XYZ file of C-alpha atoms in Angstrom:
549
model
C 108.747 69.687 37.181
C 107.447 72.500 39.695
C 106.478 75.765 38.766
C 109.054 77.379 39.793
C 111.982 75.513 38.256
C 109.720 75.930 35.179
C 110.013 79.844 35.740
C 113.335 79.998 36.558
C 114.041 78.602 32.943
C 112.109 80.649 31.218
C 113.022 84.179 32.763
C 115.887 85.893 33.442
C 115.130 87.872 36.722
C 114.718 85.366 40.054
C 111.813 83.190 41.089
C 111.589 82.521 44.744
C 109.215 80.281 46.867
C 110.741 80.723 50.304
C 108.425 81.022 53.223
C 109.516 84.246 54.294
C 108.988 86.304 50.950
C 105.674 84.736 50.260
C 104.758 85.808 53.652
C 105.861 88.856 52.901
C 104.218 89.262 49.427
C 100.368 88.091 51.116
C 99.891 91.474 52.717
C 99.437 95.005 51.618
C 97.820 97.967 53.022
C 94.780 96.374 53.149
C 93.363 94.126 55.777
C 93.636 91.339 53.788
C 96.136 88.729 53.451
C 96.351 86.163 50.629
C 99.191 84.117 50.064
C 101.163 83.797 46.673
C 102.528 80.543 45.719
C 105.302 82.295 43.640
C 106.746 85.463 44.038
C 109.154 86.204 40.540
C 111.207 89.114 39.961
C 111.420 90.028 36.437
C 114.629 92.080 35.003
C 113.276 93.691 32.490
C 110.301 93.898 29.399
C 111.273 90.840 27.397
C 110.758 88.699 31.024
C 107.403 90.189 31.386
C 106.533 88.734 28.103
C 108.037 85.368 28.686
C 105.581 85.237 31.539
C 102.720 86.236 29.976
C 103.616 82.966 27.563
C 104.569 81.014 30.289
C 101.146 81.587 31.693
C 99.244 81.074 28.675
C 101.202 77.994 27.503
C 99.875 76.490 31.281
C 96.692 77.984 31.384
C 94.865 74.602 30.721
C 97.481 72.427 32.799
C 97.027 74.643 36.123
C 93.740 76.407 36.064
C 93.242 79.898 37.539
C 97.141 80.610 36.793
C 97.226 84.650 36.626
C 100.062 87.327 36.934
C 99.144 90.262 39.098
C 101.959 92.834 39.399
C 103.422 94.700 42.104
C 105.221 97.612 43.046
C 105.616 99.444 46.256
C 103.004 96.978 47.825
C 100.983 99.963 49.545
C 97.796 99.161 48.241
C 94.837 99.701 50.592
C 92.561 97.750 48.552
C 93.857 94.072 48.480
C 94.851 94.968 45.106
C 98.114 93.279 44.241
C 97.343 90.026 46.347
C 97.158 87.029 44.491
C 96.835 82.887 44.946
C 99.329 82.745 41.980
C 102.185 84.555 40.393
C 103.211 87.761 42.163
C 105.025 89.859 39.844
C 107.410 92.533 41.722
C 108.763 95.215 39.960
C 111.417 97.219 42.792
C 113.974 94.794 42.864
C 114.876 95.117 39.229
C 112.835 97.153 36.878
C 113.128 100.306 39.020
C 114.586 102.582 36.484
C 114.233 106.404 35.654
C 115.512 106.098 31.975
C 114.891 109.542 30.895
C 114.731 113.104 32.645
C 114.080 115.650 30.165
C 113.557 119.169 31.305
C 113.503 121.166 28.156
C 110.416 119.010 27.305
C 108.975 118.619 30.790
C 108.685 115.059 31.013
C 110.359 111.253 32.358
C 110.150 108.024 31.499
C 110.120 105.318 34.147
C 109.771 102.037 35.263
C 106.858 100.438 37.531
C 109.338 99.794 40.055
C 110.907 103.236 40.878
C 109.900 104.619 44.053
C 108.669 107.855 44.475
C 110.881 109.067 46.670
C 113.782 107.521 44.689
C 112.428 109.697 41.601
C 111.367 112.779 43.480
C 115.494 112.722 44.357
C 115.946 112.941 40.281
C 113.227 115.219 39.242
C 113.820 117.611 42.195
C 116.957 118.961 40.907
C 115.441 119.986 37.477
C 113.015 121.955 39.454
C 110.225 119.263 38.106
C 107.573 117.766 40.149
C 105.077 114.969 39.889
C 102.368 116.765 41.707
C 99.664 113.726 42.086
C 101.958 111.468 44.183
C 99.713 110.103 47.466
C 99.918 110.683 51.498
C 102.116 107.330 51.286
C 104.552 109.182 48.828
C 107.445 108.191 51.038
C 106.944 103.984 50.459
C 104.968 104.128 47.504
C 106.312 103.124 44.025
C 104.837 104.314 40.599
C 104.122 100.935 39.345
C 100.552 101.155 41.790
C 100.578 104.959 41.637
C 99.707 104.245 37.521
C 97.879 101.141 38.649
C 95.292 102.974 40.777
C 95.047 106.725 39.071
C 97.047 108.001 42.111
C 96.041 111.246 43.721
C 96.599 113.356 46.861
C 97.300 116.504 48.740
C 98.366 118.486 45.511
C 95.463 117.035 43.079
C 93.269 120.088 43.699
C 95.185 122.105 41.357
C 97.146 119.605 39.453
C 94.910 116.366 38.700
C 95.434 113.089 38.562
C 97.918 110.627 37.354
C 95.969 110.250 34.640
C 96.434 113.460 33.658
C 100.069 113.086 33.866
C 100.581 110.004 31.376
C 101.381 110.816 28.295
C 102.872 107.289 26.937
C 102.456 103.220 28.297
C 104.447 100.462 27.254
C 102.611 97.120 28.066
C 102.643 93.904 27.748
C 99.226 92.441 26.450
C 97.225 88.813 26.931
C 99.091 87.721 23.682
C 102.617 88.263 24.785
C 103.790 91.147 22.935
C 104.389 94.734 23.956
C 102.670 97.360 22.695
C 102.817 101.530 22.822
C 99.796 103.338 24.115
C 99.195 106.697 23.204
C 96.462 109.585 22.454
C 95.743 108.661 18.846
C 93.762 111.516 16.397
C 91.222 109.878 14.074
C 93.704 108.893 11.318
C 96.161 107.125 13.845
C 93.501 105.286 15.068
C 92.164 103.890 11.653
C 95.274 102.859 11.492
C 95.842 100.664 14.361
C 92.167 98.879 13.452
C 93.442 97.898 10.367
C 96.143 96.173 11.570
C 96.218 92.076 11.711
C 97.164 91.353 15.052
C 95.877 91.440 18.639
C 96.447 95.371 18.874
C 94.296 95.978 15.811
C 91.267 93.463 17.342
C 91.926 95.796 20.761
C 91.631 98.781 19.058
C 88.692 97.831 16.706
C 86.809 96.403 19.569
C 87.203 99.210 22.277
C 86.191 101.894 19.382
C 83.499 99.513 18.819
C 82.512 99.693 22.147
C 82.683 102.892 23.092
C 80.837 104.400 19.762
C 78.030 101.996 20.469
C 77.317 103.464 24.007
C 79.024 106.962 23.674
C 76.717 108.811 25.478
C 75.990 105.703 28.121
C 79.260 105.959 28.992
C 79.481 109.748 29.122
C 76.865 109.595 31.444
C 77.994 107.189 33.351
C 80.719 109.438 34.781
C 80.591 110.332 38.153
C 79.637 113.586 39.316
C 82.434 114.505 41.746
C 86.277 115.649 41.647
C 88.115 112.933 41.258
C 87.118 108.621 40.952
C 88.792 105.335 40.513
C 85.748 102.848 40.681
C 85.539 100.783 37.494
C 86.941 101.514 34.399
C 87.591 104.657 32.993
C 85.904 104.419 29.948
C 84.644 107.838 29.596
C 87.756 109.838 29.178
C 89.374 106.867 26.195
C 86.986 108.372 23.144
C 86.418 112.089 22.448
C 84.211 112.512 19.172
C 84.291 116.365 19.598
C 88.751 116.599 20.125
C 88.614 113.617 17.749
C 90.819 111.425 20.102
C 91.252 108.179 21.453
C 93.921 107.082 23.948
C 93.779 104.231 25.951
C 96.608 105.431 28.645
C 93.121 106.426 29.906
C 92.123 103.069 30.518
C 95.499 101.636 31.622
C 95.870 104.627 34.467
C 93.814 102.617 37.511
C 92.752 99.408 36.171
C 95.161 98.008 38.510
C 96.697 95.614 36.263
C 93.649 93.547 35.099
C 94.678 94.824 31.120
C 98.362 93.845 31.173
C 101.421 94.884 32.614
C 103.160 98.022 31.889
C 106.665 98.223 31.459
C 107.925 101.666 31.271
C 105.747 104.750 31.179
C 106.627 108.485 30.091
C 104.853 111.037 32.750
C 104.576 114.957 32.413
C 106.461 116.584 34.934
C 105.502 120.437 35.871
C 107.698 123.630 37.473
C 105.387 124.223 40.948
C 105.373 127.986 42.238
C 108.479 128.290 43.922
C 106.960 130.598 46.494
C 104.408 128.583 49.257
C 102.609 129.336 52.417
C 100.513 127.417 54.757
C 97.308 128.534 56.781
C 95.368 126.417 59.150
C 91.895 126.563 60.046
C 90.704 125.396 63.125
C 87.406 124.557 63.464
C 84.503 123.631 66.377
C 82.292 121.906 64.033
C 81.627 120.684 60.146
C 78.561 123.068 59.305
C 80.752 125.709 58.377
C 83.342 123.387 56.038
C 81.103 123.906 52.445
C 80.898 127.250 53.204
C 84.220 127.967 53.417
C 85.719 125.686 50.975
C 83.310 127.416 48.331
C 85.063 130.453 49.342
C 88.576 128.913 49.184
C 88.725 127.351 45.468
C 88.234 130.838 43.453
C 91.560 131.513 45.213
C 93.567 128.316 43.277
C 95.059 127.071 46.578
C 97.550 124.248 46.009
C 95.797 121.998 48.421
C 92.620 121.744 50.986
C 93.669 118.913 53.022
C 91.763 117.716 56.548
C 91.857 116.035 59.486
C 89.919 115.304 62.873
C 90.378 115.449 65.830
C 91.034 111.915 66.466
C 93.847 111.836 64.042
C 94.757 115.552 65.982
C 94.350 113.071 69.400
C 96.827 110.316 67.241
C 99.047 112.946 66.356
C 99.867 114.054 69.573
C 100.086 110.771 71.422
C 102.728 109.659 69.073
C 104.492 112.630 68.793
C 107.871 111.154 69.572
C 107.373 108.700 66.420
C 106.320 112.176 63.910
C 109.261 113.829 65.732
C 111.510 111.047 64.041
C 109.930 110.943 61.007
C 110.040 115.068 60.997
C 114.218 114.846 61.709
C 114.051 116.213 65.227
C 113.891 115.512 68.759
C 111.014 115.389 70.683
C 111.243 118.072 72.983
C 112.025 120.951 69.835
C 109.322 119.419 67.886
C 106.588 119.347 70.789
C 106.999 122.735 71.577
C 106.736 124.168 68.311
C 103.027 123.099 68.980
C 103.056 125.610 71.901
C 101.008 128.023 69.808
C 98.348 124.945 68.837
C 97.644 124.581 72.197
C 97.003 128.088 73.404
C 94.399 127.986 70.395
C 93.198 124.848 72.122
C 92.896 126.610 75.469
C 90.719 129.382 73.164
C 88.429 126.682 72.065
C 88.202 124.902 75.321
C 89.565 121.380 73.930
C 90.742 119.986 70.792
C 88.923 121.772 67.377
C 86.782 119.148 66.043
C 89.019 119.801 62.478
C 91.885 120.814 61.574
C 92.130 122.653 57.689
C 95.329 122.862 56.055
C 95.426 125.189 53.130
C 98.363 125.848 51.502
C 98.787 128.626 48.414
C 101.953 128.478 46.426
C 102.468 131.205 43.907
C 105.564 132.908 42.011
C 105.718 136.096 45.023
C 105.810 136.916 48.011
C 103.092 139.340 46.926
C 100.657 137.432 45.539
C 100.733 134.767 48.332
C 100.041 138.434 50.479
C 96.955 138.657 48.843
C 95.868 135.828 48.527
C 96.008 135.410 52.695
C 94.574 138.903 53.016
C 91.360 137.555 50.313
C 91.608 134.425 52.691
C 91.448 136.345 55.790
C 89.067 138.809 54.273
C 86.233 135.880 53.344
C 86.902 134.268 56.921
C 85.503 137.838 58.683
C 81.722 136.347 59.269
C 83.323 133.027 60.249
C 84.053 134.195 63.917
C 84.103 130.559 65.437
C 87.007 129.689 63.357
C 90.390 130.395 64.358
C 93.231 130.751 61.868
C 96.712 130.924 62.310
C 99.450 131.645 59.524
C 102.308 129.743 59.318
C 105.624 131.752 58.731
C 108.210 128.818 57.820
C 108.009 125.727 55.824
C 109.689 124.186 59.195
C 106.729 125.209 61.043
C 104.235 124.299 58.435
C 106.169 120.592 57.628
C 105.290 119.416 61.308
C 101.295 119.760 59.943
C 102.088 117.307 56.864
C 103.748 115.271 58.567
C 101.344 114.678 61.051
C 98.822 114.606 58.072
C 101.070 111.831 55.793
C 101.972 109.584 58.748
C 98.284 109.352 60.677
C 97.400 105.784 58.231
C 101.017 104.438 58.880
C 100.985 105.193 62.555
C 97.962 103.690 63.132
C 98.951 100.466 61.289
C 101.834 100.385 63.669
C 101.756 101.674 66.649
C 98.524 100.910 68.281
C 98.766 97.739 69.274
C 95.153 96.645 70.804
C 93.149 97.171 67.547
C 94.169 97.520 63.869
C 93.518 99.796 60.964
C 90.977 98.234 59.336
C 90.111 100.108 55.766
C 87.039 99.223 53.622
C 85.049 102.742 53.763
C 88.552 104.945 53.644
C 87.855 106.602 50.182
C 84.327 107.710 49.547
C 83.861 111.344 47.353
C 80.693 113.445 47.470
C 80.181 117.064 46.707
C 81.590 119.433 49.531
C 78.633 120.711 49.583
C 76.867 117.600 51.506
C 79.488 116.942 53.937
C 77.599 118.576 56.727
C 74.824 116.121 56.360
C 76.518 113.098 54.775
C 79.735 112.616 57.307
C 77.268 112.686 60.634
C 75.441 109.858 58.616
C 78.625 107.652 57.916
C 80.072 108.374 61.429
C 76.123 107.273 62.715
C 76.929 104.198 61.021
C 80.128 103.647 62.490
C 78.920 104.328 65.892
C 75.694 102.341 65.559
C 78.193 99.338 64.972
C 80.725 100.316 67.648
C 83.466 100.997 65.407
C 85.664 103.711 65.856
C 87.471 105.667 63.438
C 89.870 109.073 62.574
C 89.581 111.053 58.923
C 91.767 112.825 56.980
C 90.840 113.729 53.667
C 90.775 116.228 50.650
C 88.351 118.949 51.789
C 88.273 120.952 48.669
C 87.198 117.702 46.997
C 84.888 116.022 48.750
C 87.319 113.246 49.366
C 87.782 111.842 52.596
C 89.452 108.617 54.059
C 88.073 106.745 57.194
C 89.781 104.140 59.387
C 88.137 102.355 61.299
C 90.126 100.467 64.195
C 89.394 97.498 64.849
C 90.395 94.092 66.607
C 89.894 91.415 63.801
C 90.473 88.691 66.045
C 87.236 89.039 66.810
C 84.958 87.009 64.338
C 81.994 89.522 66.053
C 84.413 92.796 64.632
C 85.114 91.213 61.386
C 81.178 90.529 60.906
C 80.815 93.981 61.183
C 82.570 94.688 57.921
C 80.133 93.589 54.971
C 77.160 95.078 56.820
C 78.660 98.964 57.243
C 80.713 98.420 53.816
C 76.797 97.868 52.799
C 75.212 101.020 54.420
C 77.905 103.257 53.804
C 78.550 102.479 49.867
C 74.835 102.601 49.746
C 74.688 106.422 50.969
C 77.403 106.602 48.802
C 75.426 106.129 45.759
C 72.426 108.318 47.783
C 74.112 111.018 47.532
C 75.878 110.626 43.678
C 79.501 110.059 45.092
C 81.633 107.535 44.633
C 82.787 104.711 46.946
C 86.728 105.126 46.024
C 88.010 108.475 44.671
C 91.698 107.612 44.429
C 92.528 104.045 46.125
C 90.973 101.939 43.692
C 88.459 98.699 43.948
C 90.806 96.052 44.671
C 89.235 93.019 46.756
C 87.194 95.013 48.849
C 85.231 97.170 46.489
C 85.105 95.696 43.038
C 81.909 93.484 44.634
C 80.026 96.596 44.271
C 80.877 98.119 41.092
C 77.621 96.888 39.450
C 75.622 98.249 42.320
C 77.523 101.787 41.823
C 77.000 101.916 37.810
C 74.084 99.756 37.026
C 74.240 96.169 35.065
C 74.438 97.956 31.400
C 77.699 100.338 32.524
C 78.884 97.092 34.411
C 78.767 94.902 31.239
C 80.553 96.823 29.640
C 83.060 96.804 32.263
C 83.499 92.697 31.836
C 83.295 93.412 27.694
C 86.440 95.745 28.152
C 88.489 93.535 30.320
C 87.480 90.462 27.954
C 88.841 92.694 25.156
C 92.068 92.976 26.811
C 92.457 89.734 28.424
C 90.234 87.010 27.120
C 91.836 83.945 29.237
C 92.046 86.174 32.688
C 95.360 85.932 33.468
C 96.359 89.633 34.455
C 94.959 89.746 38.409
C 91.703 88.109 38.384
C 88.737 88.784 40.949
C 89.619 92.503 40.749
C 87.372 94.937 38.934
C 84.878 92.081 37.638
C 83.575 88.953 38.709
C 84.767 90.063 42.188
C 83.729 87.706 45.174
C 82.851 89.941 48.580
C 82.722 86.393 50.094
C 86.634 85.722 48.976
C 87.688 89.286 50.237
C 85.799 88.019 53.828
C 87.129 84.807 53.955
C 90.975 86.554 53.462
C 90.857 89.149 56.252
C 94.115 89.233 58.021
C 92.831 88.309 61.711
């Protein structure tokens, strides 16, 4: 009997095989492609589990048979691409089960999209602050997956910071609550006789053994999603444990999670957005040291090639904005008498936005902004009096990755150095370096990025029709991870490892850190069934030998 009639009796949800939906389920984001040879469909918790006993009752019939899960499929890591069972979440398990605003908090499924539950939450005056620049086409199911983070993570966090509750499925088939657990709780779930209790015996284990090499091991910047995030499971000073810590970005190589409960915030009601324009970088550490004592919302970036994209597809982020062309264009009228000031196109654009309960205090804080700016006389800045004015900036700033995947149509967005994180304060000499790189191998490339953190996105564009183009990829992923780690940053602050940067992880952390790495996803998932090849025993070979060309 084939698979898939073998699925479709076990589970409830669909199973399909047709040509066009596993074409459709071997791309992401990335540049890879890999093609599933079943895509299923699950309806609901007690499916997931059927697979995950499906998979181990034909783990020794069909070797290398896996789950890997997917949600909103915007991955730009090769992430939820699999050879076997593609697990898709949006077509049925795409509920928001809970809204409660009294306590500040939801409870969803993987396969809710964000926009779908901003449309909920919105009305209750709640946000989830930490959704990404894809927020429009991305689902939470990969926003949990990869420790999501974006324009408003400067003053909110993470999505790690937002889970407060994970229902998954684990290697032995059974669904099981994660939660921050005090001492006492946690004695309690080692005692227990089943596969929890061995979980929870063997990750304290673990992480009381090397407490302070994993401590240590922490990067040194804002905000990372390389590896596992071991460091923030055990606290022996809060006396605390909580493995939602470990779930939040391991990109479903743990188990699959079936329903999570988030923390939802009020944001200040009142917002304002100022733009920097700049001729030059030296002056961006500077200034963002300046910025952060006044708690802007968000320090977001881009260049001037992205400025360049912007304004050659204008008609496209006109449509995307809800207006015409001609209305939209010229409400860059003032943007280009600034560009007639700087004789061309600044070399970066800054968008800082402050968001506070008054009018008055967002007065002062543009008068402090204004007032630190006076010895910065190369930099123009220009105050933006309506959120219709200031939206045409974010749009420009969310849709730059999208329109490049679509619209240019010699070359395509090619990213495998799009996430890197350093300390602000070495941007002036680190970016030349990575751009050196870049040009050195004839690639071009636009960045956007988190200024305020360090955190910056590259995308190369590239024709990877060309075996010369795509041979170009391992050696600058090489050089530019490796001033990565020169500098103490990390290669991937918020996008994850997926296929293209798990191959490194050992290289980033050392062989001790890295071992313990393959001991923690052996804890979880002894047989490798939840998306192998991602996180440990990665292949950079595999990843080459699946570029989309």
């Amino acid at each position: 009997m084939a698979i898939q009639h073998e699925l479709r009796e076990s589970i409830k949800g669909d199973v399909d095989v047709t040509d066009d939906t596993l074409e459709e389920y071997s791309y992401d984001a990335s540049l890879f492609g890999v093609r599933p040879k079943v895509v299923v469909f699950p309806k609901d918790v007690h499916d997931i589990k059927e697979l995950v006993h499906f998979i181990n009752k034909k783990r020794e019939e069909i070797p290398g048979i896996s789950l890997t899960g997917r949600a909103g499929g915007t991955d730009m890591t090769g992430g939820p691409l699999t050879e076997s069972i593609s697990v898709s979440f949006t077509k049925y398990m795409n509920h928001v089960w809970e809204v409660n605003p009294e306590e500040m908090f939801a409870r969803v499924q993987p396969g809710v999209f964000y926009r779908d539950f901003e449309k909920v939450i919105l009305p209750e005056d709640l946000s989830l602050p930490c959704y990404p620049a894809s927020k429009s086409i991305a689902a939470l199911g990969g926003m949990v997956a990869n420790n999501c983070a974006g324009e408003k993570t400067l003053r909110y966090g993470k999505m790690n910071d937002f889970i407060q509750e994970i229902k998954a499925v684990f290697s032995d088939g059974n669904e099981y609550v994660l939660r921050k657990l005090n001492m006492e709780e946690l004695e309690q779930k080692k005692s227990q006789d089943n596969f929890e209790g061995e979980v929870y015996r063997r990750m304290h284990s673990l992480l009381e053994d090397n407490y302070d090499i994993v401590k240590a091991a922490k990067p040194d910047v804002a905000k990372n999603s390389a590896g596992y995030n071991l460091w923030d499971v055990y606290d022996r000073e809060q006396g605390t444990f909580d493995l939602t810590q470990l779930f939040g970005g391991s990109q479903g190589t743990l188990g699959i999670w079936a329903e999570t409960r988030l923390r939802l915030v009020h944001e200040k009601p009142k917002r304002r957005l100022t733009v920097l324009f700049f001729n030059s970088w030296d002056e961006v550490p500077e200034v963002v040291n300046k910025l952060l004592p006044l708690d802007p919302e968000s320090i977001e970036t881009f260049d001037d090639a992205t400025l360049k994209l912007g304004l050659r597809f204008m008609p496209q982020i006109a449509k995307k904005a809800g207006s015409s062309f001609l209305p939209f264009a010229l409400k860059f009228w003032p943007e280009a008498l600034i560009g007639l000031r700087m004789l061309g196109l600044p070399k970066l654009t800054m968008l800082i936005e402050f968001a506070e309960d008054t009018e008055e205090e967002l007065d002062q804080k543009i008068n402090d902004l204004k007032e630190s700016l006076e010895e910065h006389n190369k930099i123009i800045m220009r105050e933006l009096d309506t959120e219709e004015e200031a939206e045409k900036y974010w749009t420009m700033r969310r849709e730059s990755f999208s329109l490049l995947r679509k619209e240019v149509s010699d070359k395509r967005t090619a990213p495998f150095v799009d996430d890197f994180c350093v300390k602000p304060e070495f941007l002036p000499e680190f970016l030349p370096k990575v751009f050196g790189i870049l040009k050195k191998h004839g690639i071009k490339a636009t960045l956007a990025g988190h200024a305020g953190e360090g955190n910056f996105h590259i995308i190369p564009l590239m024709d990877l029709s060309k075996k010369t183009e795509r041979d170009k990829i391992p050696v600058v992923l090489d050089k530019v991870n490796n001033l990565t780690f020169e500098y103490g940053g990390t290669m991937t602050a918020e996008h994850n490892d997926g296929l293209i940067r798990s191959p490194y992880l050992e290289q980033m952390y050392g062989k001790k850190v890295y071992d313990l790495f393959v001991e923690t996803k052996n804890i979880f998932d002894p047989n490798n069934i939840f998306n192998p090849g991602k996180k440990i025993n990665a292949d950079l070979d595999y990843a080459m030998e699946h570029i989309d060309h």
